[in-house]
mmCIF file of C-alpha atoms and ligand atoms in Angstrom:
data_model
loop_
_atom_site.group_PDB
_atom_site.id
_atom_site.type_symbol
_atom_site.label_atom_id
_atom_site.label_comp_id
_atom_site.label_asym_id
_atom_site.label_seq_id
_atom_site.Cartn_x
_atom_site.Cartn_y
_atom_site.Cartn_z
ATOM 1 C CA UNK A 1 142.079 148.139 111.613
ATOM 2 C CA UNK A 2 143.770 144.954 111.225
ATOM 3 C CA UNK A 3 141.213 143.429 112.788
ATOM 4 C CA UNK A 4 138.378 144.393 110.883
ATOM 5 C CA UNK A 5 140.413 143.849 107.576
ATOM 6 C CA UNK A 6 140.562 140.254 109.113
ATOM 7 C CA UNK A 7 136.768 140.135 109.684
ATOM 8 C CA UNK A 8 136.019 141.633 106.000
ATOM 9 C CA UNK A 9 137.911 139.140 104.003
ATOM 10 C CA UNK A 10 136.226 136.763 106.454
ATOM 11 C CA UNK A 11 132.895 137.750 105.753
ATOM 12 C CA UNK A 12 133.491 138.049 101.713
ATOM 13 C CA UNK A 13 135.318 134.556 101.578
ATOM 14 C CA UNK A 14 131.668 133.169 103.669
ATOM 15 C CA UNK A 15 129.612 134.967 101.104
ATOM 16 C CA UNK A 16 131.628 133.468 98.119
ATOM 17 C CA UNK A 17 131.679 130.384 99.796
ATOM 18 C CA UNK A 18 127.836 130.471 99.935
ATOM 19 C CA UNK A 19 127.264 132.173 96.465
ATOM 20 C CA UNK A 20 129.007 129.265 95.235
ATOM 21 C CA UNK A 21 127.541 126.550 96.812
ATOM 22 C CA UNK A 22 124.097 127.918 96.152
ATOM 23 C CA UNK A 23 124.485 127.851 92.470
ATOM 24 C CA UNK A 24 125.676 124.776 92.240
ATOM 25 C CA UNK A 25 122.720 123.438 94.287
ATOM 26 C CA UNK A 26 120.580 125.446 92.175
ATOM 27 C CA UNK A 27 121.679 122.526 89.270
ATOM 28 C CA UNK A 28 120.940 119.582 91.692
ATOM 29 C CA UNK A 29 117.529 118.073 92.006
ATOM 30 C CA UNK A 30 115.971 117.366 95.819
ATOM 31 C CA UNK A 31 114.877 114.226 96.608
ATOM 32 C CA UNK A 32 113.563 113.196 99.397
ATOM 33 C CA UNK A 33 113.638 109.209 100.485
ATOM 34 C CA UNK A 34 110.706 107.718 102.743
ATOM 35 C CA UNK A 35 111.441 104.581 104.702
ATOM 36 C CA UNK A 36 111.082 103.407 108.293
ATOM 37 C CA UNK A 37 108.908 99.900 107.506
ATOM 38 C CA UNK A 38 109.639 97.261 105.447
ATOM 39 C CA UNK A 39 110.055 93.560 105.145
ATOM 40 C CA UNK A 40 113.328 94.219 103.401
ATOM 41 C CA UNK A 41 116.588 96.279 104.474
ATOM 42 C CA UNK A 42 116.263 100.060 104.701
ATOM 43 C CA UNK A 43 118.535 100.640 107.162
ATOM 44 C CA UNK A 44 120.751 99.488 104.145
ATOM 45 C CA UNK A 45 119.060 99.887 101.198
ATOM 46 C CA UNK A 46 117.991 104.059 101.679
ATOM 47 C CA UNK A 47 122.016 105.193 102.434
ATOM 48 C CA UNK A 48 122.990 103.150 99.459
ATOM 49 C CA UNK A 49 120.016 104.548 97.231
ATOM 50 C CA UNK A 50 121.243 108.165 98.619
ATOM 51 C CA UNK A 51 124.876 107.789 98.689
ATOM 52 C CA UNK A 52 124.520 106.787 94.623
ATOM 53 C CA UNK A 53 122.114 109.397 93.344
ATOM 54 C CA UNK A 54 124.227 111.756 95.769
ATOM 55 C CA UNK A 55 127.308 110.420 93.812
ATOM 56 C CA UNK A 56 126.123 111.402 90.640
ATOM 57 C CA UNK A 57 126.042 115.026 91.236
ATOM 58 C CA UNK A 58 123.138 115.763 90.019
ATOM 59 C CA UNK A 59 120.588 115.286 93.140
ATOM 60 C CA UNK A 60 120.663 116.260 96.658
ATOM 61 C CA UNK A 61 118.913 113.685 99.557
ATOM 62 C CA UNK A 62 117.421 114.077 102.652
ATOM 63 C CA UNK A 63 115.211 111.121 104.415
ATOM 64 C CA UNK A 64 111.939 111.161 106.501
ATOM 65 C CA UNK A 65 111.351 107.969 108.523
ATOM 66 C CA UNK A 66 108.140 106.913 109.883
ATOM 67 C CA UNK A 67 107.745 105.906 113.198
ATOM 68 C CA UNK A 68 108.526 101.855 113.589
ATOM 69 C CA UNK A 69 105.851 99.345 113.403
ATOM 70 C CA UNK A 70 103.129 99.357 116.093
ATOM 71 C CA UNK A 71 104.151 102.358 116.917
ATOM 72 C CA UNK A 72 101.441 104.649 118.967
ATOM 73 C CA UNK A 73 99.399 107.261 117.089
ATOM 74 C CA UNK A 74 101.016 109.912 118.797
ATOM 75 C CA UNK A 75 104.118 109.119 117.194
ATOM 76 C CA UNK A 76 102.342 109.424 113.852
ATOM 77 C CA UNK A 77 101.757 112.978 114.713
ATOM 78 C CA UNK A 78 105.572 113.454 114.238
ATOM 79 C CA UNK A 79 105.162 112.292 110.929
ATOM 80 C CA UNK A 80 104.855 115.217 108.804
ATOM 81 C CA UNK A 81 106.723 115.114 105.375
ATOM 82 C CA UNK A 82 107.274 118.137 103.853
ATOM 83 C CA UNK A 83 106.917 116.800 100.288
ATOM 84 C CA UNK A 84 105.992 120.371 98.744
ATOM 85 C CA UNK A 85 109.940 121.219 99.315
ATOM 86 C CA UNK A 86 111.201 118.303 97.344
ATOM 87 C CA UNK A 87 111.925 117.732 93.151
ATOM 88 C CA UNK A 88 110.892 114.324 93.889
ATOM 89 C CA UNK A 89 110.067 111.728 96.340
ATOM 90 C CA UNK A 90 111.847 108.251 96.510
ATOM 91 C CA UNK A 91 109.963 105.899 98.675
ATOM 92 C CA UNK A 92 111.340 102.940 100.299
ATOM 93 C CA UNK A 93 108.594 102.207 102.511
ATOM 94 C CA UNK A 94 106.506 99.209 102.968
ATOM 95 C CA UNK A 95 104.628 99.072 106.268
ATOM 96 C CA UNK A 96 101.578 100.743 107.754
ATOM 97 C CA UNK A 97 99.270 102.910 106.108
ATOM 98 C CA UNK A 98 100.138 106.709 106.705
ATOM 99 C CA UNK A 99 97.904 109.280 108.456
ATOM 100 C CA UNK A 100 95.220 110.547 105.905
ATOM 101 C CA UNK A 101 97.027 114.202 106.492
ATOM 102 C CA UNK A 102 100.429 113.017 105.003
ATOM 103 C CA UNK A 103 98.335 110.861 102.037
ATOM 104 C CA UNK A 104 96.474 114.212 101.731
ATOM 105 C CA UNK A 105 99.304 115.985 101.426
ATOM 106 C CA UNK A 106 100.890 113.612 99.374
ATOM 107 C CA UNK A 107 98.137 113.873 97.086
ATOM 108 C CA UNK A 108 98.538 116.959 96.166
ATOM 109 C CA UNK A 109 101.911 117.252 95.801
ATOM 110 C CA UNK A 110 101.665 115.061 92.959
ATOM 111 C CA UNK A 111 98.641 116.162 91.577
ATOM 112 C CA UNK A 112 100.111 119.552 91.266
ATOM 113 C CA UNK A 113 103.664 117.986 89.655
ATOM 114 C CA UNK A 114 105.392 116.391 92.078
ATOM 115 C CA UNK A 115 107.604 113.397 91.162
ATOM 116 C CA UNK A 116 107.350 109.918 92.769
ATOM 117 C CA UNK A 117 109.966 106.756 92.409
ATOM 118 C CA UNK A 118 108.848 103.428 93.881
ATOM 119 C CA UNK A 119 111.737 100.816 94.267
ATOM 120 C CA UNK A 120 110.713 97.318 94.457
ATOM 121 C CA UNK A 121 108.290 96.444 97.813
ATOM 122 C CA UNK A 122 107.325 100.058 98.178
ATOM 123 C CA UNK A 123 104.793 99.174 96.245
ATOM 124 C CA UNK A 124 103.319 96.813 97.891
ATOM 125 C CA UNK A 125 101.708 99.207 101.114
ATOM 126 C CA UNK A 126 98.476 101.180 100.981
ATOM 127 C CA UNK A 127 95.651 98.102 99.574
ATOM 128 C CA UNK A 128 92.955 100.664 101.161
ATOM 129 C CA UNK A 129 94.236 104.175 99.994
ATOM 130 C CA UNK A 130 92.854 104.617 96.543
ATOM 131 C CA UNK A 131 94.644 107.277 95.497
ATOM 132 C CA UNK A 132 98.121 105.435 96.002
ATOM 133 C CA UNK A 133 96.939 102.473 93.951
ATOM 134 C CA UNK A 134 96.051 104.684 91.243
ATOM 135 C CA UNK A 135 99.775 105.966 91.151
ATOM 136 C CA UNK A 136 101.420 102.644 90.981
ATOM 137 C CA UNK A 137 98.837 100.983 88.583
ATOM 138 C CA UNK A 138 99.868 97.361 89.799
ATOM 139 C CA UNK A 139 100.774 96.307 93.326
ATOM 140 C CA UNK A 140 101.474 93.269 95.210
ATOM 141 C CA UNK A 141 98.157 92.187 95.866
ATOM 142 C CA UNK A 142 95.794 89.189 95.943
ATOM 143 C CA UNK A 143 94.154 88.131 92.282
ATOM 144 C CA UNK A 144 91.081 89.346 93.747
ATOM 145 C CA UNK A 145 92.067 93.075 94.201
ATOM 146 C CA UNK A 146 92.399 94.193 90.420
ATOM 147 C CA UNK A 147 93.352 93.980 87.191
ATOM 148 C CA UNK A 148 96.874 92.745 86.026
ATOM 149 C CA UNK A 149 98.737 93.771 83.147
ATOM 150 C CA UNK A 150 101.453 91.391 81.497
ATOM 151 C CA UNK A 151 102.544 91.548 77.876
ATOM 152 C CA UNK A 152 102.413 88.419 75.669
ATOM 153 C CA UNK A 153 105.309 86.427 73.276
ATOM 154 C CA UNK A 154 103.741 88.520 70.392
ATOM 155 C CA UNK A 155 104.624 92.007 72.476
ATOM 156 C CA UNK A 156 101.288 92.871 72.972
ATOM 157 C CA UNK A 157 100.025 93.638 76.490
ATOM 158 C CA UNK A 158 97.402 91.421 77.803
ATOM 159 C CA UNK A 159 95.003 92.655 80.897
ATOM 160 C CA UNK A 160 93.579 89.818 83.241
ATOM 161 C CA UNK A 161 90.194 90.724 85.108
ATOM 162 C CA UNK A 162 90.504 90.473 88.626
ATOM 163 C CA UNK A 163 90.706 87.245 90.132
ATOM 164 C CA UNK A 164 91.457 85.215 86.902
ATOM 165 C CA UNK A 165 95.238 84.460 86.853
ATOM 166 C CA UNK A 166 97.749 84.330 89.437
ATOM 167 C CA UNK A 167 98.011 87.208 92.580
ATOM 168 C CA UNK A 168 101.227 88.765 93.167
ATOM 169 C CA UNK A 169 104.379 86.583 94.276
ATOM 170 C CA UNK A 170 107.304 85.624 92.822
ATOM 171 C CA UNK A 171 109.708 82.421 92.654
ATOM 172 C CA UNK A 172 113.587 81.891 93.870
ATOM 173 C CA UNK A 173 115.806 84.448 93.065
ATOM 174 C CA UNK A 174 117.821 83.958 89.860
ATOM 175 C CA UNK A 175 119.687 86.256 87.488
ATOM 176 C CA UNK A 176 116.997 87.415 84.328
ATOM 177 C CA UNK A 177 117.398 89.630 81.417
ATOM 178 C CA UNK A 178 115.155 93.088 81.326
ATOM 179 C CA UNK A 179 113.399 93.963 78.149
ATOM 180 C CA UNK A 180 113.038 97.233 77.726
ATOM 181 C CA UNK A 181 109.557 97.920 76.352
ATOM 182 C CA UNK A 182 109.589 101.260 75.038
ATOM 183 C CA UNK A 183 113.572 102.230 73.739
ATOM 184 C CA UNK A 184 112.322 106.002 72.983
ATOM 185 C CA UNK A 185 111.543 106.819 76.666
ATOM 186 C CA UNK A 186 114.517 108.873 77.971
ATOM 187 C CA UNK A 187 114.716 106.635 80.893
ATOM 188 C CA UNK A 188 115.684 103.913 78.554
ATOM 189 C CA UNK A 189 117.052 105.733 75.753
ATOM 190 C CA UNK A 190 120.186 103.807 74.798
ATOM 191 C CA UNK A 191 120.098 100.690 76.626
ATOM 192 C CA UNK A 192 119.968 97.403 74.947
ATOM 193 C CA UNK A 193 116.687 96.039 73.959
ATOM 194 C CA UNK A 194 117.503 93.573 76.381
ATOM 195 C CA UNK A 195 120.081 92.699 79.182
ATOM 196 C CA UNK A 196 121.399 90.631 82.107
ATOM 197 C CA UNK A 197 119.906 92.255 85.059
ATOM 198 C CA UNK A 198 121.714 90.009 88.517
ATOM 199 C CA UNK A 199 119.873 87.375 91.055
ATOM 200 C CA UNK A 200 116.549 89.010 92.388
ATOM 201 C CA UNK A 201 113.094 88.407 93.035
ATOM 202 C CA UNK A 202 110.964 88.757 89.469
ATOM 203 C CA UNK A 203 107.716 89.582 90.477
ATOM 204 C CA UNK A 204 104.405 88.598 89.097
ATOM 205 C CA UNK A 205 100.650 88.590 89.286
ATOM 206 C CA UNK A 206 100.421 92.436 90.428
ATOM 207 C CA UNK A 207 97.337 93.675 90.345
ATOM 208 C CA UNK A 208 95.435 97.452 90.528
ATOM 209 C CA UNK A 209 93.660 99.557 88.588
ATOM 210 C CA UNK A 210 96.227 99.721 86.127
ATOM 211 C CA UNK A 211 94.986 102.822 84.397
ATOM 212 C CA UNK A 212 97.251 104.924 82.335
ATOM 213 C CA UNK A 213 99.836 102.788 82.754
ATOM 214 C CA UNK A 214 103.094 103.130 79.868
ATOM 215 C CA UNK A 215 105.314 100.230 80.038
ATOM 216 C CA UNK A 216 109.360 100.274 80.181
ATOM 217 C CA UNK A 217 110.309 97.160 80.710
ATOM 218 C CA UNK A 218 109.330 93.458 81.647
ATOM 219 C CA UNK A 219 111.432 90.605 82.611
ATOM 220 C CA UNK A 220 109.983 87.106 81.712
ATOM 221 C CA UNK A 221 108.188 84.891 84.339
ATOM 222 C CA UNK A 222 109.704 81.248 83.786
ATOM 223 C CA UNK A 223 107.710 78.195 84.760
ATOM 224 C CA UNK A 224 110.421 77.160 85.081
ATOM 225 C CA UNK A 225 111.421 79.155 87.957
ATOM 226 C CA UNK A 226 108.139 78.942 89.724
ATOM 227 C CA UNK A 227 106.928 82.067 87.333
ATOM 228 C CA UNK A 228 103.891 83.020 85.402
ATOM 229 C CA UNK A 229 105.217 82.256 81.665
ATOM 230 C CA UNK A 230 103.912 85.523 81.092
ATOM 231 C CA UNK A 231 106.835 88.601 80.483
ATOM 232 C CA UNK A 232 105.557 90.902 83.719
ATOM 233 C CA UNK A 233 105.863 94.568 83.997
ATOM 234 C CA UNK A 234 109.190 95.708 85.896
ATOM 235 C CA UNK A 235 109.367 99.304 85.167
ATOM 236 C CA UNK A 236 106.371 101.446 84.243
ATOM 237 C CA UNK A 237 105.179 105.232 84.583
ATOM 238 C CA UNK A 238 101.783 106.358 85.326
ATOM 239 C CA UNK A 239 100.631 110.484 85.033
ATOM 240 C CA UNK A 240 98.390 111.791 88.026
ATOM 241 C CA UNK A 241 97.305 115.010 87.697
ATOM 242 C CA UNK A 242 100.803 116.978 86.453
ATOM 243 C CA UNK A 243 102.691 114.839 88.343
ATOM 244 C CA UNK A 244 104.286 111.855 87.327
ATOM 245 C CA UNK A 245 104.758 108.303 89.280
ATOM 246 C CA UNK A 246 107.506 106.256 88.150
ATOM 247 C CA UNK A 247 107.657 102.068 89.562
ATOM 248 C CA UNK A 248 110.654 100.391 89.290
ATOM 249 C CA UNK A 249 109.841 96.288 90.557
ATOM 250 C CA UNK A 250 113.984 95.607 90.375
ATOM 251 C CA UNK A 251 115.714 95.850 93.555
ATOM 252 C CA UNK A 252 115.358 93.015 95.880
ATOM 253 C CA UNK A 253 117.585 93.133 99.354
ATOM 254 C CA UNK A 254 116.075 91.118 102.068
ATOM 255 C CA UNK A 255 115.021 91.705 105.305
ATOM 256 C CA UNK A 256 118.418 90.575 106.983
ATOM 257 C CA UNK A 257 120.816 90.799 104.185
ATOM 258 C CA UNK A 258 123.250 93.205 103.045
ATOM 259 C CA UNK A 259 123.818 91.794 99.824
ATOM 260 C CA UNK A 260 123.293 94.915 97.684
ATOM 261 C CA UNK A 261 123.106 92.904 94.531
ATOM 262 C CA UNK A 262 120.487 93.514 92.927
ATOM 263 C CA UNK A 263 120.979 97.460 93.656
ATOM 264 C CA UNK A 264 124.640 97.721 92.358
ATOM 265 C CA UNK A 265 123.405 95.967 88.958
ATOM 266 C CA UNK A 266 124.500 99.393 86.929
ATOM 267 C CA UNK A 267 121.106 97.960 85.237
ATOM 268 C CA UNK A 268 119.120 99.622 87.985
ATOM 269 C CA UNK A 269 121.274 101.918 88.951
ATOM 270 C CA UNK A 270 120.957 103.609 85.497
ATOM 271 C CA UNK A 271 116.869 103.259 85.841
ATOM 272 C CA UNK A 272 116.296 105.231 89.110
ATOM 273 C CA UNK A 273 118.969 108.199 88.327
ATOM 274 C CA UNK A 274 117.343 108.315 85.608
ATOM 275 C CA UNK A 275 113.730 107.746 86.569
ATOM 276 C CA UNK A 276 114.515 110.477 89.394
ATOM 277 C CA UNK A 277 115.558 113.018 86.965
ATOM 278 C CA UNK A 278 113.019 112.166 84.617
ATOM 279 C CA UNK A 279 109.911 112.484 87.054
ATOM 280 C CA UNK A 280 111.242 115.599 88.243
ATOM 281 C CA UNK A 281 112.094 117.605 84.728
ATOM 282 C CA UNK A 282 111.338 115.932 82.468
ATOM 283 C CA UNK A 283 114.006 115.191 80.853
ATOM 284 C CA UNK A 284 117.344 112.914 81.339
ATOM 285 C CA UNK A 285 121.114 114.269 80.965
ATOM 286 C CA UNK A 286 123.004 110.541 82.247
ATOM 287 C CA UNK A 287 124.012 108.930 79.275
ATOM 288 C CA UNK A 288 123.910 104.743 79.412
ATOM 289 C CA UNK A 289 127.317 104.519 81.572
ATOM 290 C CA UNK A 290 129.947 102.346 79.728
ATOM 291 C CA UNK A 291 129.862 99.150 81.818
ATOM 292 C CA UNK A 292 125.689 99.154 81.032
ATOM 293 C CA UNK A 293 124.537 95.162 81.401
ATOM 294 C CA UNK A 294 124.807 93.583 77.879
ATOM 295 C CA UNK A 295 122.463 90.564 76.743
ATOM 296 C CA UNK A 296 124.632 88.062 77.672
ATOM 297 C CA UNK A 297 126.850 89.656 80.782
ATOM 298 C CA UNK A 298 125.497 91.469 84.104
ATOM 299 C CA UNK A 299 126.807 94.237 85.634
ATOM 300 C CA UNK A 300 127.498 94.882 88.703
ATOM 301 C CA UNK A 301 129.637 98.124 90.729
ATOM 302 C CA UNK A 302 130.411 96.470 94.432
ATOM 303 C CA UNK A 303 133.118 99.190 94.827
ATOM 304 C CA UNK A 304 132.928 102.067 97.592
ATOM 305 C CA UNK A 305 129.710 104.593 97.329
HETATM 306 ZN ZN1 ZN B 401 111.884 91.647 97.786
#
């Protein structure tokens, strides 16, 4: 009797245990990161994208990682994402184009309202897949490829043919302030029309289709750092189908380094917990943390994840 008393308040302590824990996951959003190529640092850059948005309570992670470059086909086969199971995808891949089952798949999990966050060179994969380059609008491409999108010292956005203007590339590094573009959008809701965003690459010169693309933010191209003189998009959204594919340009953590500065700028931090929760509901509960980036300071959270 004792025993089975024992086994009893076992077996109801398990199935409060898991009552619990189900209904709090039931609150938290699924994401699941890509990586496994890129010319920058996902071995570092995906456990501090999932230890933050972990951090936050609000989403759960798991990762899928390709096979490594020049890898052979059969280890493709592995490759099998199960998007359909996920709030929202995060990718932080750049390397070789995917099978056309996973794209497929991919497809239609946004098509039929899926979520998608691109983080800086994840959008620069996939020239050939059409589909893809209709989701991001802009990638890094050559002038030739597409259009490009930039927005003007008046605020109004200009769009270049393809090959007049520069292709995508971007000077030195340097601290730059974000302008946020649209201050209604949830994602940005709150922030400062502008603000110090830390040292990173500033992009320019993408180029796509570029349909049905709604502007966030831009950050301005200086001359004088080897730039366009042009403000260039940094954070857009695009629909496809009834999903919704958000591109965030900030982000830059090179190949070798583990300097996580441009990541832990509470800047960008803010604009993919956001963008995450956004593309998968809708809707955006973090409020613009305290120590946001102001015009004239940066911000930046170095401490433990
Ligand atoms: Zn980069």
């Amino acid at each position: 009797m004792t025993n089975l008393n024992g086994w009893s308040a076992l077996i109801i302590g398990a199935v409060v245990f898991l009552s619990t824990n189900s209904a709090q996951s039931a609150e938290k959003l699924s994401v699941l990161i890509v990586d496994g190529q890129n010319n920058h640092n996902w071995k570092q850059t995906t456990p501090y994208l999932e230890s933050f948005l972990e951090g936050t309570e609000r989403f759960t992670v798991d990762v899928v990682t390709t096979p490594e470059k020049g890898a052979a086909e059969q280890a493709w086969s592995d490759f099998d994402p199960q998007f359909q199971n996920y709030d929202l995808v995060l990718s932080n891949y750049n390397g070789e184009p995917w099978p056309r089952s996973v794209e497929e798949n991919f497809e239609a999990y946004v098509a039929g309202g899926g979520g998608v966050v691109v983080v800086h060179a994840a959008n620069n994969p996939f020239p050939n897949w059409a589909e893809w380059n209709k989701m991001i609008g802009l990638g890094w491409r050559k002038a030739n490829y597409g259009d490009r999108i930039a927005v003007n010292d008046d605020g109004e956005t200009v769009r270049t043919a393809a090959k007049d203007g520069p292709g995508a590339g971007h000077g030195p590094q340097h601290p730059y302030p974000v302008v946020i573009r649209d201050r209604a959008h949830p994602v940005m809701k709150g922030m400062p029309a502008e603000w110090m965003h830390p040292k990173d690459e500033l992009y320019h010169g993408q180029r796509g289709p570029a349909m049905n693309m709604n502007l966030l933010a831009t950050a301005y191209s200086s001359p004088d750092q080897r730039g366009t003189g042009a403000h260039e998009p940094m954070v857009w959204w695009i629909p496809y189908g009834d999903g919704v594919v958000f591109t965030c340009l900030l982000g830059h953590v090179g190949g070798r380094s583990d300097d996580l500065t441009a990541m832990q700028c509470v800047g960008f931090r803010t604009i993919v917990a956001r963008g995450c929760e956004w593309v998968a509901t809708g809707e955006v509960t973090f409020p613009v943390p305290d120590n946001f980036p102001t015009p004239e300071q940066t911000s930046v959270e170095t401490g433990a994840e």
